[in-house]
PDB file of C-alpha atoms in Angstrom:
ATOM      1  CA  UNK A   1       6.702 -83.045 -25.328  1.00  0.00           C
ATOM      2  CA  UNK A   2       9.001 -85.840 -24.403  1.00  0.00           C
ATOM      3  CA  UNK A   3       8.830 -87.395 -21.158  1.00  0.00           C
ATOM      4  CA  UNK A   4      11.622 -89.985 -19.610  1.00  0.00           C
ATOM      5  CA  UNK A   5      10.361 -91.871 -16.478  1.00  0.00           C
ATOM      6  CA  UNK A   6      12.831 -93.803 -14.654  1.00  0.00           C
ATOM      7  CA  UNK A   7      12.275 -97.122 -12.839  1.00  0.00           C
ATOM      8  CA  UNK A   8      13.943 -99.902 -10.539  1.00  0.00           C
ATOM      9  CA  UNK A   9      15.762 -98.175  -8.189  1.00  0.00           C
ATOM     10  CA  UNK A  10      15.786 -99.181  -4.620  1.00  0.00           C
ATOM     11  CA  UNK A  11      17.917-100.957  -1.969  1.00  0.00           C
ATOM     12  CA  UNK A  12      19.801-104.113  -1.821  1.00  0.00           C
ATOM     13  CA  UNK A  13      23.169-105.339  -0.409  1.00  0.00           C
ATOM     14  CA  UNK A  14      26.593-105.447  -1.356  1.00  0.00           C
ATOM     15  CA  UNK A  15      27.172-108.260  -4.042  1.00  0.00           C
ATOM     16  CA  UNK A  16      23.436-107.694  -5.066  1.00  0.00           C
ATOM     17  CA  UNK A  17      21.834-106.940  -8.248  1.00  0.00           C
ATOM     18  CA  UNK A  18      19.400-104.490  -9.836  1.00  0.00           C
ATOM     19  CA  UNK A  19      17.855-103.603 -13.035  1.00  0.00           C
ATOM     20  CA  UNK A  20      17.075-100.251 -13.841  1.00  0.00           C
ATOM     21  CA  UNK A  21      14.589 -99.272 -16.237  1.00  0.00           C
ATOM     22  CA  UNK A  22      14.100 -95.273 -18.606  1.00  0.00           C
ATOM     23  CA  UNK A  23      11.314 -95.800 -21.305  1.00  0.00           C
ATOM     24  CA  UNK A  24      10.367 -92.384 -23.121  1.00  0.00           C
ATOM     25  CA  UNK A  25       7.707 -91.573 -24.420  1.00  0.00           C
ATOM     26  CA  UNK A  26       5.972 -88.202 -26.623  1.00  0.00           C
ATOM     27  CA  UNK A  27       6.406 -87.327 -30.216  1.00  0.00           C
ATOM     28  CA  UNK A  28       9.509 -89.141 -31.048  1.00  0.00           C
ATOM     29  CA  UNK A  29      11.069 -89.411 -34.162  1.00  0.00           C
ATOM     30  CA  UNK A  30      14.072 -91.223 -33.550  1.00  0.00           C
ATOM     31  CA  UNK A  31      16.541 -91.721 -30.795  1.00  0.00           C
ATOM     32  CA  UNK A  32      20.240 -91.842 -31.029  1.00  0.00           C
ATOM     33  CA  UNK A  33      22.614 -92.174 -27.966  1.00  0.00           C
ATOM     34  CA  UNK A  34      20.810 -92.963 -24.401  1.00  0.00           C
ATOM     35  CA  UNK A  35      22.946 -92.823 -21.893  1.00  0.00           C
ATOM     36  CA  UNK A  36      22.512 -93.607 -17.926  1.00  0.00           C
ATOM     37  CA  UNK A  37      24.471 -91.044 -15.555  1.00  0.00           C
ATOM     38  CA  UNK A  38      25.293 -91.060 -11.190  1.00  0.00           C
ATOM     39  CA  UNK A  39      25.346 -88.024  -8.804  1.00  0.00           C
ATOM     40  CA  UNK A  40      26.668 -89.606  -5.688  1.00  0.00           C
ATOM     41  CA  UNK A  41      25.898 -87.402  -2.570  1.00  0.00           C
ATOM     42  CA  UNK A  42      28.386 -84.078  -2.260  1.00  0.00           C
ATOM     43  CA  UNK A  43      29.684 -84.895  -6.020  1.00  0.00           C
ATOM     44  CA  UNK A  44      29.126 -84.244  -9.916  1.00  0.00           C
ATOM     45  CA  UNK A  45      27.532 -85.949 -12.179  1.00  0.00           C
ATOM     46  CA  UNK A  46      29.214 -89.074 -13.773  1.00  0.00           C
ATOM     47  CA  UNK A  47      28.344 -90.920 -16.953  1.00  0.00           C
ATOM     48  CA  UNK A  48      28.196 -94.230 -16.839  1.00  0.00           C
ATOM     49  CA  UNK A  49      27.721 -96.060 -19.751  1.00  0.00           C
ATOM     50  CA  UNK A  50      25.883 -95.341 -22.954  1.00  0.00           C
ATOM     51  CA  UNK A  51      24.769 -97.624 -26.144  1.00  0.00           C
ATOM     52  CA  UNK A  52      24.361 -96.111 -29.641  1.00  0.00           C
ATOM     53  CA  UNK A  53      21.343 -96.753 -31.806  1.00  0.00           C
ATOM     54  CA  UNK A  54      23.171 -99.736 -33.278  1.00  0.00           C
ATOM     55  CA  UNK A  55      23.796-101.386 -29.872  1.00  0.00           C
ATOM     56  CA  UNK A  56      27.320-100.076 -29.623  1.00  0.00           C
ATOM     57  CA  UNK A  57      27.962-100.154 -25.892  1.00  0.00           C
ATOM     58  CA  UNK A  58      30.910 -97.930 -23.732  1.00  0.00           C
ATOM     59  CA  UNK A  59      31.514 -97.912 -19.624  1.00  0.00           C
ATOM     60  CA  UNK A  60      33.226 -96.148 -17.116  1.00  0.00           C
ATOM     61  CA  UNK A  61      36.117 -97.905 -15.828  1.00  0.00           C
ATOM     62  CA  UNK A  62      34.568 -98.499 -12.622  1.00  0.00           C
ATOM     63  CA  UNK A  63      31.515-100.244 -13.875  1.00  0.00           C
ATOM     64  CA  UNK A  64      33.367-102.830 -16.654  1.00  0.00           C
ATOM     65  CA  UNK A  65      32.033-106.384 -16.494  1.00  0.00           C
ATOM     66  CA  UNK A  66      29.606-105.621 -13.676  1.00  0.00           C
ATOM     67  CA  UNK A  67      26.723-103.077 -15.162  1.00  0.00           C
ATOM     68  CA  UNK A  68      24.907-103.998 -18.900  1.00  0.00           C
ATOM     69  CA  UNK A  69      23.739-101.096 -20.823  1.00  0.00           C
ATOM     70  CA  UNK A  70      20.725-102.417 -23.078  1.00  0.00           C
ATOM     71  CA  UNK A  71      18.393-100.696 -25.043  1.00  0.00           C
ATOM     72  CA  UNK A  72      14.310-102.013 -26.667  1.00  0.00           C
ATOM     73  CA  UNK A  73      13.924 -99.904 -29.774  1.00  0.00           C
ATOM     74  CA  UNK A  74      10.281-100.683 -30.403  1.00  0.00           C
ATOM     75  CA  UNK A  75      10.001 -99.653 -26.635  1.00  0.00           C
ATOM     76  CA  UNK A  76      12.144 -96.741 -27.111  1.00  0.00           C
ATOM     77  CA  UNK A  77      13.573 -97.805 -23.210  1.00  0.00           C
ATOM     78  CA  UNK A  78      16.993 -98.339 -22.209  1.00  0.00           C
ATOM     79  CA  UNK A  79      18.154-100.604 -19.468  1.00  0.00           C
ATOM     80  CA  UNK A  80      20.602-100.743 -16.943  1.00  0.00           C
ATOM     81  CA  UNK A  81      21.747-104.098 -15.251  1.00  0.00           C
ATOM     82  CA  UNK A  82      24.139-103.607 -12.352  1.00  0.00           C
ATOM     83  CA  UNK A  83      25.514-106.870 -10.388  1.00  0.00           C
ATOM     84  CA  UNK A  84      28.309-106.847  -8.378  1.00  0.00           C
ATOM     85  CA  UNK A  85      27.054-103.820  -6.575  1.00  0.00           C
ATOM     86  CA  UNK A  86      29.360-101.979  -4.139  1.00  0.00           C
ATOM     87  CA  UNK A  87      27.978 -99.521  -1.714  1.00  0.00           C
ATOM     88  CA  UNK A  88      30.790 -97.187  -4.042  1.00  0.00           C
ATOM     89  CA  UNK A  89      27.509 -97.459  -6.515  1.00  0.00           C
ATOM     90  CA  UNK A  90      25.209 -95.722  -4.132  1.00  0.00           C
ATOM     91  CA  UNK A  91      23.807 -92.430  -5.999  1.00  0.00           C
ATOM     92  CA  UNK A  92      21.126 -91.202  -8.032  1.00  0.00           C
ATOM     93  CA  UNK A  93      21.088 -92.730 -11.531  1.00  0.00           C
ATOM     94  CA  UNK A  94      19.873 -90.311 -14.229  1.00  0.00           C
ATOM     95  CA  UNK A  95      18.632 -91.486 -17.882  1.00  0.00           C
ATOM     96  CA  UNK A  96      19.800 -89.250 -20.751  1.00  0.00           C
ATOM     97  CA  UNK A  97      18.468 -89.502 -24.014  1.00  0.00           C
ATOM     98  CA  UNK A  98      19.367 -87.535 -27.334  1.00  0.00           C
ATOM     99  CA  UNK A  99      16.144 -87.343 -29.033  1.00  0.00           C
ATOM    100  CA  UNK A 100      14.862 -86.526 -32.643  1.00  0.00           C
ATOM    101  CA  UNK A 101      11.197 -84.974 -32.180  1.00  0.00           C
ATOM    102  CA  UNK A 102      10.623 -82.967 -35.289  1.00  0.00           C
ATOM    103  CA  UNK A 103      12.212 -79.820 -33.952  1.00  0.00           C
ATOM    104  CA  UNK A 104      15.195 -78.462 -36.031  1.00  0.00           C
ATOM    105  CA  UNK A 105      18.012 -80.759 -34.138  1.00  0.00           C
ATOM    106  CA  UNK A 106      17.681 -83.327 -31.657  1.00  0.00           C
ATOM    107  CA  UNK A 107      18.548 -82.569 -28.201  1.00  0.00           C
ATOM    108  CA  UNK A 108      19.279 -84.095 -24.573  1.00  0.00           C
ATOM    109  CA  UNK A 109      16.239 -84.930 -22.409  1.00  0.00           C
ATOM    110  CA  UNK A 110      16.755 -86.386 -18.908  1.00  0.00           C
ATOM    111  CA  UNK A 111      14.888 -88.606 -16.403  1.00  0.00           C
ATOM    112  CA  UNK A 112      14.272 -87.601 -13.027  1.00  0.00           C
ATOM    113  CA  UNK A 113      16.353 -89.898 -11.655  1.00  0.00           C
ATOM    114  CA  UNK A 114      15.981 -93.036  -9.587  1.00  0.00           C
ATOM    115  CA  UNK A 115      17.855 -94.116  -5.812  1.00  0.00           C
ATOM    116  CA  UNK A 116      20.520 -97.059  -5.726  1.00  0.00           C
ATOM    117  CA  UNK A 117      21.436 -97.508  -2.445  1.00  0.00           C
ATOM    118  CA  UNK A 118      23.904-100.576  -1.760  1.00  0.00           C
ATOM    119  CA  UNK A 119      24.614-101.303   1.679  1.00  0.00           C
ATOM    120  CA  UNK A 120      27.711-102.816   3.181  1.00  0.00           C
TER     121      UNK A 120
END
C-alpha cells in the first residue's frame, strides 16, 4: 500500500515563508508527476504546481515567482517552498502523486493534506 504523509504546514504572516514537505512511502516502483493542490474554505480544489520526473516544473498563475515545486528522488518526497505568502494562500494544501506500484497502471494517490494559514 502506498502511503503520502504531508508535513510543514502551519501559520505565519503575510510576506512570510514556508516549506512544505509529501514523502511517500510503500511498494513503489516508480513515480512520475507529483503534484501539490489547495482547497481554500467554501471552494474547489486547485492545482498548484507540479514537477515531472525529470524536474520539469509548471504553476498556477497566481503562485509564479513566489512558490518552488522541488522534488528528492532517492527520497521519493516532493517539496513545496512558498514565500511571498498572501493570506489569498490560506487553504489546505494536498500532495498528489501518480505512482507505479506493480499494479497494471499507475494511479493518483493523495496526502491528507496539511493547513497554511497566512494572516494579514
Amino acid at each position: 500500500q502506498v502511503q503520502l504523509v504531508e508535513s510543514g504546514g502551519g501559520l505565519v504572516q503575510a510576506g512570510g515563508s514556508l516549506r512544505l514537505s509529501c514523502a511517500a512511502s510503500g511498494r513503489i516502483f516508480s513515480i512520475n508527476f507529483m503534484r501539490w493542490y489547495r482547497q481554500a474554505p467554501g471552494k474547489q480544489r486547485e492545482w498548484v504546481a507540479a514537477i515531472s520526473s525529470s524536474g520539469t516544473t509548471t504553476y498556477v498563475g497566481s503562485v509564479k515567482g513566489r512558490f518552488t515545486i522541488s522534488r528528492d528522488n532517492a527520497a521519493n518526497t516532493v517539496y513545496l517552498q512558498m514565500n511571498s505568502l498572501k493570506p489569498e494562500d490560506t487553504a489546505v494544501y494536498y500532495c498528489n502523486a501518480n505512482i507505479d506500484s506493480g499494479s497494471h497502471y499507475p494511479r493518483d494517490y493523495w496526502g491528507q493534506g496539511t493547513q497554511v494559514t497566512v494572516s494579514s
